[in-house]
């Protein structure tokens, strides 16, 4: 093999006549590499082994929880009763919060928009376990189908149960293509009772959807 750059020396070895230039990596490059390795234990022990709450993900979770608290402070503790559910069924900005809860926890079984997968289609007029709007919150809390539908009472706070249930109620009637009808047709949801004052107060802050 012809050496095109005679100033670069060859290494001593030769494999099947193939030879290699002796071009080591520059010293500064190697020292940066060594420095990254030296930096590792310090980084890992600060962020991963040290006190909790230092990673960006943990700070995000904490901020999210604080934000949720802040918003929930506006509405107090909601009861999963008919009046509250029907009321929140007509509060668009809170339905968006319900939608986020749904996408996080329920989408895997009920589909992104409630069209149904393992779990029933929630967008038609047919329900297996639900007769009244309160039944939605009851089933979300307690589960159904011998655990096929998990109980959420220990994983969602009461306000989240109410908001996700109102969101589920709002899906009704869209009749999205998905899982076929399960169960039987039920009576329409009741009409909301007028509560104009609460309507004003109970609007979540802007950050809701991104959270
Ligand atoms: C592990 C899968 C799974 C997840 C996750 C899940 N569900 Fe279900 N869900 C089911 C199944 C299966 C049923 C039907 C139970 C039965 O056959 O009685 C069901 C039933 C329901 C019903 C009653 C529907 C009817 O026709 O009566 C509602 C309402 C419901 N789920 C809401 C939710 C909500 C809200 C969430 C999220 C907080 C959720 N589900 C998460 C599987 C799931």
PDB file of C-alpha atoms and ligand atoms in Angstrom:
ATOM      1  CA  UNK A   1       0.000   0.000   0.000  1.00  0.00           C
ATOM      2  CA  UNK A   2       1.270   3.434  -0.936  1.00  0.00           C
ATOM      3  CA  UNK A   3       1.724   5.985   1.796  1.00  0.00           C
ATOM      4  CA  UNK A   4       0.318   9.292   0.410  1.00  0.00           C
ATOM      5  CA  UNK A   5       1.377  11.418   3.363  1.00  0.00           C
ATOM      6  CA  UNK A   6       4.888  10.383   4.247  1.00  0.00           C
ATOM      7  CA  UNK A   7       5.032  12.733   7.277  1.00  0.00           C
ATOM      8  CA  UNK A   8       2.365  10.629   9.065  1.00  0.00           C
ATOM      9  CA  UNK A   9       4.097   7.541  10.454  1.00  0.00           C
ATOM     10  CA  UNK A  10       2.574   4.087  10.114  1.00  0.00           C
ATOM     11  CA  UNK A  11       1.779   1.845  13.043  1.00  0.00           C
ATOM     12  CA  UNK A  12       3.871  -1.248  13.339  1.00  0.00           C
ATOM     13  CA  UNK A  13       1.122  -3.782  12.618  1.00  0.00           C
ATOM     14  CA  UNK A  14      -0.073  -4.963   9.235  1.00  0.00           C
ATOM     15  CA  UNK A  15      -3.111  -7.163   8.605  1.00  0.00           C
ATOM     16  CA  UNK A  16      -3.190  -8.928   5.253  1.00  0.00           C
ATOM     17  CA  UNK A  17      -0.971  -6.157   3.982  1.00  0.00           C
ATOM     18  CA  UNK A  18      -3.292  -3.425   5.234  1.00  0.00           C
ATOM     19  CA  UNK A  19      -1.486  -0.827   7.312  1.00  0.00           C
ATOM     20  CA  UNK A  20      -2.724   1.992   9.497  1.00  0.00           C
ATOM     21  CA  UNK A  21      -1.483   5.546   9.968  1.00  0.00           C
ATOM     22  CA  UNK A  22      -0.452   6.366  13.470  1.00  0.00           C
ATOM     23  CA  UNK A  23      -2.821   9.308  13.966  1.00  0.00           C
ATOM     24  CA  UNK A  24      -3.800   9.362  17.644  1.00  0.00           C
ATOM     25  CA  UNK A  25      -6.708  11.555  18.755  1.00  0.00           C
ATOM     26  CA  UNK A  26      -5.524  14.978  19.895  1.00  0.00           C
ATOM     27  CA  UNK A  27      -4.735  15.336  23.571  1.00  0.00           C
ATOM     28  CA  UNK A  28      -7.422  17.989  24.190  1.00  0.00           C
ATOM     29  CA  UNK A  29     -10.061  15.625  22.769  1.00  0.00           C
ATOM     30  CA  UNK A  30      -9.014  12.795  25.055  1.00  0.00           C
ATOM     31  CA  UNK A  31      -9.027  15.074  28.069  1.00  0.00           C
ATOM     32  CA  UNK A  32     -12.565  16.227  27.337  1.00  0.00           C
ATOM     33  CA  UNK A  33     -13.547  12.567  27.154  1.00  0.00           C
ATOM     34  CA  UNK A  34     -11.852  11.836  30.469  1.00  0.00           C
ATOM     35  CA  UNK A  35     -13.526  14.910  31.961  1.00  0.00           C
ATOM     36  CA  UNK A  36     -16.997  13.678  30.947  1.00  0.00           C
ATOM     37  CA  UNK A  37     -16.317  10.392  32.707  1.00  0.00           C
ATOM     38  CA  UNK A  38     -15.044  12.207  35.797  1.00  0.00           C
ATOM     39  CA  UNK A  39     -18.165  14.415  35.723  1.00  0.00           C
ATOM     40  CA  UNK A  40     -20.521  11.416  35.618  1.00  0.00           C
ATOM     41  CA  UNK A  41     -20.487  10.320  39.280  1.00  0.00           C
ATOM     42  CA  UNK A  42     -20.992  13.907  40.462  1.00  0.00           C
ATOM     43  CA  UNK A  43     -23.934  14.390  38.092  1.00  0.00           C
ATOM     44  CA  UNK A  44     -25.509  11.023  38.875  1.00  0.00           C
ATOM     45  CA  UNK A  45     -25.174  11.447  42.618  1.00  0.00           C
ATOM     46  CA  UNK A  46     -26.648  14.960  42.524  1.00  0.00           C
ATOM     47  CA  UNK A  47     -29.608  14.240  40.265  1.00  0.00           C
ATOM     48  CA  UNK A  48     -30.317  10.548  40.653  1.00  0.00           C
ATOM     49  CA  UNK A  49     -29.046   9.402  44.036  1.00  0.00           C
ATOM     50  CA  UNK A  50     -29.289  12.673  45.960  1.00  0.00           C
ATOM     51  CA  UNK A  51     -32.293  14.399  47.465  1.00  0.00           C
ATOM     52  CA  UNK A  52     -35.567  14.080  45.533  1.00  0.00           C
ATOM     53  CA  UNK A  53     -36.981  16.951  43.494  1.00  0.00           C
ATOM     54  CA  UNK A  54     -33.803  17.902  41.632  1.00  0.00           C
ATOM     55  CA  UNK A  55     -34.495  16.551  38.160  1.00  0.00           C
ATOM     56  CA  UNK A  56     -36.452  18.580  35.636  1.00  0.00           C
ATOM     57  CA  UNK A  57     -39.069  15.823  35.466  1.00  0.00           C
ATOM     58  CA  UNK A  58     -39.589  15.973  39.236  1.00  0.00           C
ATOM     59  CA  UNK A  59     -39.727  19.761  39.214  1.00  0.00           C
ATOM     60  CA  UNK A  60     -42.292  19.543  36.430  1.00  0.00           C
ATOM     61  CA  UNK A  61     -44.413  17.070  38.413  1.00  0.00           C
ATOM     62  CA  UNK A  62     -44.261  19.330  41.451  1.00  0.00           C
ATOM     63  CA  UNK A  63     -45.246  22.388  39.402  1.00  0.00           C
ATOM     64  CA  UNK A  64     -48.064  20.433  37.807  1.00  0.00           C
ATOM     65  CA  UNK A  65     -49.366  19.298  41.181  1.00  0.00           C
ATOM     66  CA  UNK A  66     -49.141  22.842  42.515  1.00  0.00           C
ATOM     67  CA  UNK A  67     -51.013  24.139  39.490  1.00  0.00           C
ATOM     68  CA  UNK A  68     -53.723  21.510  39.904  1.00  0.00           C
ATOM     69  CA  UNK A  69     -54.048  22.444  43.573  1.00  0.00           C
ATOM     70  CA  UNK A  70     -54.359  26.078  42.598  1.00  0.00           C
ATOM     71  CA  UNK A  71     -57.115  25.369  40.099  1.00  0.00           C
ATOM     72  CA  UNK A  72     -58.928  22.980  42.389  1.00  0.00           C
ATOM     73  CA  UNK A  73     -58.832  25.637  45.090  1.00  0.00           C
ATOM     74  CA  UNK A  74     -61.171  27.640  42.858  1.00  0.00           C
ATOM     75  CA  UNK A  75     -63.813  24.931  42.764  1.00  0.00           C
ATOM     76  CA  UNK A  76     -63.375  23.368  46.187  1.00  0.00           C
ATOM     77  CA  UNK A  77     -64.126  19.694  46.678  1.00  0.00           C
ATOM     78  CA  UNK A  78     -66.689  18.546  44.135  1.00  0.00           C
ATOM     79  CA  UNK A  79     -69.231  15.862  44.992  1.00  0.00           C
ATOM     80  CA  UNK A  80     -69.901  13.144  42.435  1.00  0.00           C
ATOM     81  CA  UNK A  81     -73.651  13.823  42.520  1.00  0.00           C
ATOM     82  CA  UNK A  82     -76.054  14.487  39.689  1.00  0.00           C
ATOM     83  CA  UNK A  83     -76.251  18.275  40.095  1.00  0.00           C
ATOM     84  CA  UNK A  84     -72.456  18.700  40.086  1.00  0.00           C
ATOM     85  CA  UNK A  85     -71.880  16.359  37.147  1.00  0.00           C
ATOM     86  CA  UNK A  86     -74.577  17.968  35.020  1.00  0.00           C
ATOM     87  CA  UNK A  87     -73.245  21.387  35.970  1.00  0.00           C
ATOM     88  CA  UNK A  88     -69.667  20.525  34.949  1.00  0.00           C
ATOM     89  CA  UNK A  89     -70.922  18.806  31.797  1.00  0.00           C
ATOM     90  CA  UNK A  90     -71.618  22.340  30.554  1.00  0.00           C
ATOM     91  CA  UNK A  91     -68.381  24.030  31.620  1.00  0.00           C
ATOM     92  CA  UNK A  92     -66.187  23.794  28.533  1.00  0.00           C
ATOM     93  CA  UNK A  93     -62.932  24.860  30.143  1.00  0.00           C
ATOM     94  CA  UNK A  94     -63.293  22.254  32.883  1.00  0.00           C
ATOM     95  CA  UNK A  95     -64.220  19.599  30.328  1.00  0.00           C
ATOM     96  CA  UNK A  96     -60.777  20.219  28.844  1.00  0.00           C
ATOM     97  CA  UNK A  97     -59.248  19.335  32.201  1.00  0.00           C
ATOM     98  CA  UNK A  98     -61.400  16.196  32.182  1.00  0.00           C
ATOM     99  CA  UNK A  99     -60.116  15.406  28.693  1.00  0.00           C
ATOM    100  CA  UNK A 100     -56.513  15.569  29.877  1.00  0.00           C
ATOM    101  CA  UNK A 101     -57.327  13.197  32.753  1.00  0.00           C
ATOM    102  CA  UNK A 102     -59.050  10.897  30.265  1.00  0.00           C
ATOM    103  CA  UNK A 103     -56.112  10.882  27.837  1.00  0.00           C
ATOM    104  CA  UNK A 104     -53.696  10.131  30.648  1.00  0.00           C
ATOM    105  CA  UNK A 105     -55.609   7.321  32.339  1.00  0.00           C
ATOM    106  CA  UNK A 106     -58.423   5.972  30.197  1.00  0.00           C
ATOM    107  CA  UNK A 107     -57.296   6.241  26.581  1.00  0.00           C
ATOM    108  CA  UNK A 108     -55.487   2.894  26.594  1.00  0.00           C
ATOM    109  CA  UNK A 109     -58.774   1.010  27.030  1.00  0.00           C
ATOM    110  CA  UNK A 110     -61.434   3.425  25.817  1.00  0.00           C
ATOM    111  CA  UNK A 111     -59.622   4.972  22.851  1.00  0.00           C
ATOM    112  CA  UNK A 112     -58.327   8.514  22.381  1.00  0.00           C
ATOM    113  CA  UNK A 113     -61.786  10.037  21.948  1.00  0.00           C
ATOM    114  CA  UNK A 114     -63.766   7.422  23.852  1.00  0.00           C
ATOM    115  CA  UNK A 115     -64.509   5.343  20.742  1.00  0.00           C
ATOM    116  CA  UNK A 116     -63.738   2.161  22.678  1.00  0.00           C
ATOM    117  CA  UNK A 117     -61.081  -0.570  22.523  1.00  0.00           C
ATOM    118  CA  UNK A 118     -60.981  -3.091  25.353  1.00  0.00           C
ATOM    119  CA  UNK A 119     -63.458  -0.886  27.170  1.00  0.00           C
ATOM    120  CA  UNK A 120     -66.849   0.058  25.745  1.00  0.00           C
ATOM    121  CA  UNK A 121     -67.485   2.876  23.302  1.00  0.00           C
ATOM    122  CA  UNK A 122     -68.376   5.912  25.414  1.00  0.00           C
ATOM    123  CA  UNK A 123     -69.611   8.021  22.506  1.00  0.00           C
ATOM    124  CA  UNK A 124     -72.828   6.148  21.695  1.00  0.00           C
ATOM    125  CA  UNK A 125     -76.192   5.984  23.459  1.00  0.00           C
ATOM    126  CA  UNK A 126     -75.610   2.475  24.831  1.00  0.00           C
ATOM    127  CA  UNK A 127     -74.212   1.691  28.255  1.00  0.00           C
ATOM    128  CA  UNK A 128     -73.533  -1.553  30.073  1.00  0.00           C
ATOM    129  CA  UNK A 129     -73.386  -0.354  33.676  1.00  0.00           C
ATOM    130  CA  UNK A 130     -74.519   3.231  33.463  1.00  0.00           C
ATOM    131  CA  UNK A 131     -78.169   4.216  33.940  1.00  0.00           C
ATOM    132  CA  UNK A 132     -77.782   7.719  35.383  1.00  0.00           C
ATOM    133  CA  UNK A 133     -75.013  10.290  35.108  1.00  0.00           C
ATOM    134  CA  UNK A 134     -74.007   9.535  38.703  1.00  0.00           C
ATOM    135  CA  UNK A 135     -73.273   5.947  37.698  1.00  0.00           C
ATOM    136  CA  UNK A 136     -70.327   7.186  35.618  1.00  0.00           C
ATOM    137  CA  UNK A 137     -68.566   8.609  38.672  1.00  0.00           C
ATOM    138  CA  UNK A 138     -69.521   5.540  40.707  1.00  0.00           C
ATOM    139  CA  UNK A 139     -67.983   3.201  38.111  1.00  0.00           C
ATOM    140  CA  UNK A 140     -64.873   5.347  37.737  1.00  0.00           C
ATOM    141  CA  UNK A 141     -64.455   5.219  41.520  1.00  0.00           C
ATOM    142  CA  UNK A 142     -65.259   1.544  42.039  1.00  0.00           C
ATOM    143  CA  UNK A 143     -64.516  -0.110  38.707  1.00  0.00           C
ATOM    144  CA  UNK A 144     -66.716  -2.613  36.882  1.00  0.00           C
ATOM    145  CA  UNK A 145     -66.666  -5.973  35.166  1.00  0.00           C
ATOM    146  CA  UNK A 146     -64.731  -7.679  37.981  1.00  0.00           C
ATOM    147  CA  UNK A 147     -61.784  -5.343  37.580  1.00  0.00           C
ATOM    148  CA  UNK A 148     -61.774  -5.264  33.763  1.00  0.00           C
ATOM    149  CA  UNK A 149     -62.591  -1.622  34.368  1.00  0.00           C
ATOM    150  CA  UNK A 150     -60.201  -0.692  37.205  1.00  0.00           C
ATOM    151  CA  UNK A 151     -61.273   1.304  40.268  1.00  0.00           C
ATOM    152  CA  UNK A 152     -59.791   4.807  40.264  1.00  0.00           C
ATOM    153  CA  UNK A 153     -60.793   6.058  43.718  1.00  0.00           C
ATOM    154  CA  UNK A 154     -57.273   5.506  45.070  1.00  0.00           C
ATOM    155  CA  UNK A 155     -55.517   6.880  41.978  1.00  0.00           C
ATOM    156  CA  UNK A 156     -57.511  10.024  41.177  1.00  0.00           C
ATOM    157  CA  UNK A 157     -58.514  12.716  43.642  1.00  0.00           C
ATOM    158  CA  UNK A 158     -62.301  13.286  43.972  1.00  0.00           C
ATOM    159  CA  UNK A 159     -62.245  16.396  41.772  1.00  0.00           C
ATOM    160  CA  UNK A 160     -60.466  14.486  39.022  1.00  0.00           C
ATOM    161  CA  UNK A 161     -63.125  11.764  39.213  1.00  0.00           C
ATOM    162  CA  UNK A 162     -65.892  14.348  38.817  1.00  0.00           C
ATOM    163  CA  UNK A 163     -64.157  16.169  35.952  1.00  0.00           C
ATOM    164  CA  UNK A 164     -63.297  13.005  34.023  1.00  0.00           C
ATOM    165  CA  UNK A 165     -66.845  11.708  34.582  1.00  0.00           C
ATOM    166  CA  UNK A 166     -68.327  14.958  33.257  1.00  0.00           C
ATOM    167  CA  UNK A 167     -66.012  14.623  30.263  1.00  0.00           C
ATOM    168  CA  UNK A 168     -67.148  11.031  29.684  1.00  0.00           C
ATOM    169  CA  UNK A 169     -70.771  12.207  29.896  1.00  0.00           C
ATOM    170  CA  UNK A 170     -69.979  14.889  27.295  1.00  0.00           C
ATOM    171  CA  UNK A 171     -68.765  12.264  24.811  1.00  0.00           C
ATOM    172  CA  UNK A 172     -72.213  10.766  24.565  1.00  0.00           C
ATOM    173  CA  UNK A 173     -74.022  11.181  21.277  1.00  0.00           C
ATOM    174  CA  UNK A 174     -70.942  11.677  19.073  1.00  0.00           C
ATOM    175  CA  UNK A 175     -71.304   8.073  17.874  1.00  0.00           C
ATOM    176  CA  UNK A 176     -67.669   7.730  16.825  1.00  0.00           C
ATOM    177  CA  UNK A 177     -66.653   4.707  14.802  1.00  0.00           C
ATOM    178  CA  UNK A 178     -65.098   2.264  17.191  1.00  0.00           C
ATOM    179  CA  UNK A 179     -66.292  -0.518  19.384  1.00  0.00           C
ATOM    180  CA  UNK A 180     -69.867  -1.666  18.640  1.00  0.00           C
ATOM    181  CA  UNK A 181     -72.740  -0.922  20.975  1.00  0.00           C
ATOM    182  CA  UNK A 182     -72.583  -2.598  24.410  1.00  0.00           C
ATOM    183  CA  UNK A 183     -75.535  -2.762  26.764  1.00  0.00           C
ATOM    184  CA  UNK A 184     -78.724  -0.815  26.333  1.00  0.00           C
ATOM    185  CA  UNK A 185     -79.875   2.657  25.456  1.00  0.00           C
ATOM    186  CA  UNK A 186     -80.495   4.943  28.433  1.00  0.00           C
ATOM    187  CA  UNK A 187     -82.425   8.129  29.121  1.00  0.00           C
ATOM    188  CA  UNK A 188     -80.762  11.462  28.240  1.00  0.00           C
ATOM    189  CA  UNK A 189     -78.719  13.279  30.893  1.00  0.00           C
ATOM    190  CA  UNK A 190     -80.752  15.715  32.996  1.00  0.00           C
ATOM    191  CA  UNK A 191     -80.749  19.423  32.137  1.00  0.00           C
ATOM    192  CA  UNK A 192     -78.424  21.628  34.231  1.00  0.00           C
ATOM    193  CA  UNK A 193     -79.764  23.776  37.039  1.00  0.00           C
ATOM    194  CA  UNK A 194     -78.878  27.434  36.695  1.00  0.00           C
ATOM    195  CA  UNK A 195     -75.946  28.467  38.851  1.00  0.00           C
ATOM    196  CA  UNK A 196     -74.712  31.648  37.204  1.00  0.00           C
ATOM    197  CA  UNK A 197     -72.516  32.837  40.084  1.00  0.00           C
ATOM    198  CA  UNK A 198     -70.490  29.661  40.300  1.00  0.00           C
ATOM    199  CA  UNK A 199     -70.013  29.679  36.557  1.00  0.00           C
ATOM    200  CA  UNK A 200     -68.055  32.921  36.830  1.00  0.00           C
ATOM    201  CA  UNK A 201     -65.767  31.761  39.584  1.00  0.00           C
ATOM    202  CA  UNK A 202     -65.101  28.322  38.273  1.00  0.00           C
ATOM    203  CA  UNK A 203     -62.958  28.946  35.236  1.00  0.00           C
ATOM    204  CA  UNK A 204     -59.535  27.335  35.249  1.00  0.00           C
ATOM    205  CA  UNK A 205     -56.417  29.353  34.552  1.00  0.00           C
ATOM    206  CA  UNK A 206     -54.883  29.418  31.098  1.00  0.00           C
ATOM    207  CA  UNK A 207     -52.176  26.796  31.635  1.00  0.00           C
ATOM    208  CA  UNK A 208     -54.649  23.933  32.002  1.00  0.00           C
ATOM    209  CA  UNK A 209     -54.377  22.463  28.524  1.00  0.00           C
ATOM    210  CA  UNK A 210     -50.604  22.425  28.322  1.00  0.00           C
ATOM    211  CA  UNK A 211     -50.363  20.814  31.721  1.00  0.00           C
TER     212      UNK A 211
HETATM  213  C1  LIG B   1     -57.695  -1.486  31.783  1.00  0.00           C
HETATM  214  C2  LIG B   1     -58.658  -0.967  30.856  1.00  0.00           C
HETATM  215  C3  LIG B   1     -59.514   0.217  31.274  1.00  0.00           C
HETATM  216  C4  LIG B   1     -59.103   1.455  31.709  1.00  0.00           C
HETATM  217  C5  LIG B   1     -57.674   1.940  31.909  1.00  0.00           C
HETATM  218  C6  LIG B   1     -60.299   2.210  31.933  1.00  0.00           C
HETATM  219  N1  LIG B   1     -61.399   1.467  31.641  1.00  0.00           N
HETATM  220 FE1  LIG B   1     -63.337   2.068  31.778  1.00  0.00          FE
HETATM  221  N2  LIG B   1     -63.950   0.197  31.283  1.00  0.00           N
HETATM  222  C7  LIG B   1     -63.137  -0.851  30.917  1.00  0.00           C
HETATM  223  C8  LIG B   1     -63.953  -2.032  30.647  1.00  0.00           C
HETATM  224  C9  LIG B   1     -63.441  -3.393  30.204  1.00  0.00           C
HETATM  225  C10 LIG B   1     -65.289  -1.660  30.891  1.00  0.00           C
HETATM  226  C11 LIG B   1     -66.540  -2.527  30.781  1.00  0.00           C
HETATM  227  C12 LIG B   1     -66.770  -3.194  32.109  1.00  0.00           C
HETATM  228  C13 LIG B   1     -67.889  -4.215  32.031  1.00  0.00           C
HETATM  229  O1  LIG B   1     -67.838  -5.030  31.120  1.00  0.00           O
HETATM  230  O2  LIG B   1     -68.788  -4.152  32.867  1.00  0.00           O
HETATM  231  C14 LIG B   1     -65.247  -0.233  31.264  1.00  0.00           C
HETATM  232  C15 LIG B   1     -66.374   0.509  31.570  1.00  0.00           C
HETATM  233  C16 LIG B   1     -66.368   1.869  31.797  1.00  0.00           C
HETATM  234  C17 LIG B   1     -67.543   2.672  31.970  1.00  0.00           C
HETATM  235  C18 LIG B   1     -68.979   2.156  31.926  1.00  0.00           C
HETATM  236  C19 LIG B   1     -69.397   2.054  30.491  1.00  0.00           C
HETATM  237  C20 LIG B   1     -70.735   1.393  30.309  1.00  0.00           C
HETATM  238  O3  LIG B   1     -71.035   1.063  29.141  1.00  0.00           O
HETATM  239  O4  LIG B   1     -71.479   1.225  31.268  1.00  0.00           O
HETATM  240  C21 LIG B   1     -67.127   3.966  32.138  1.00  0.00           C
HETATM  241  C22 LIG B   1     -68.006   5.182  32.337  1.00  0.00           C
HETATM  242  C23 LIG B   1     -65.694   3.952  32.095  1.00  0.00           C
HETATM  243  N3  LIG B   1     -65.267   2.669  31.886  1.00  0.00           N
HETATM  244  C24 LIG B   1     -64.905   5.074  32.256  1.00  0.00           C
HETATM  245  C25 LIG B   1     -63.515   5.030  32.391  1.00  0.00           C
HETATM  246  C26 LIG B   1     -62.715   6.167  32.763  1.00  0.00           C
HETATM  247  C27 LIG B   1     -63.219   7.564  33.006  1.00  0.00           C
HETATM  248  C28 LIG B   1     -61.427   5.716  32.822  1.00  0.00           C
HETATM  249  C29 LIG B   1     -60.177   6.500  33.225  1.00  0.00           C
HETATM  250  C30 LIG B   1     -60.193   7.155  34.504  1.00  0.00           C
HETATM  251  C31 LIG B   1     -61.422   4.312  32.470  1.00  0.00           C
HETATM  252  N4  LIG B   1     -62.708   3.939  32.216  1.00  0.00           N
HETATM  253  C32 LIG B   1     -60.296   3.537  32.381  1.00  0.00           C
HETATM  254  C33 LIG B   1     -61.766  -0.813  30.821  1.00  0.00           C
HETATM  255  C34 LIG B   1     -60.968   0.240  31.226  1.00  0.00           C
END
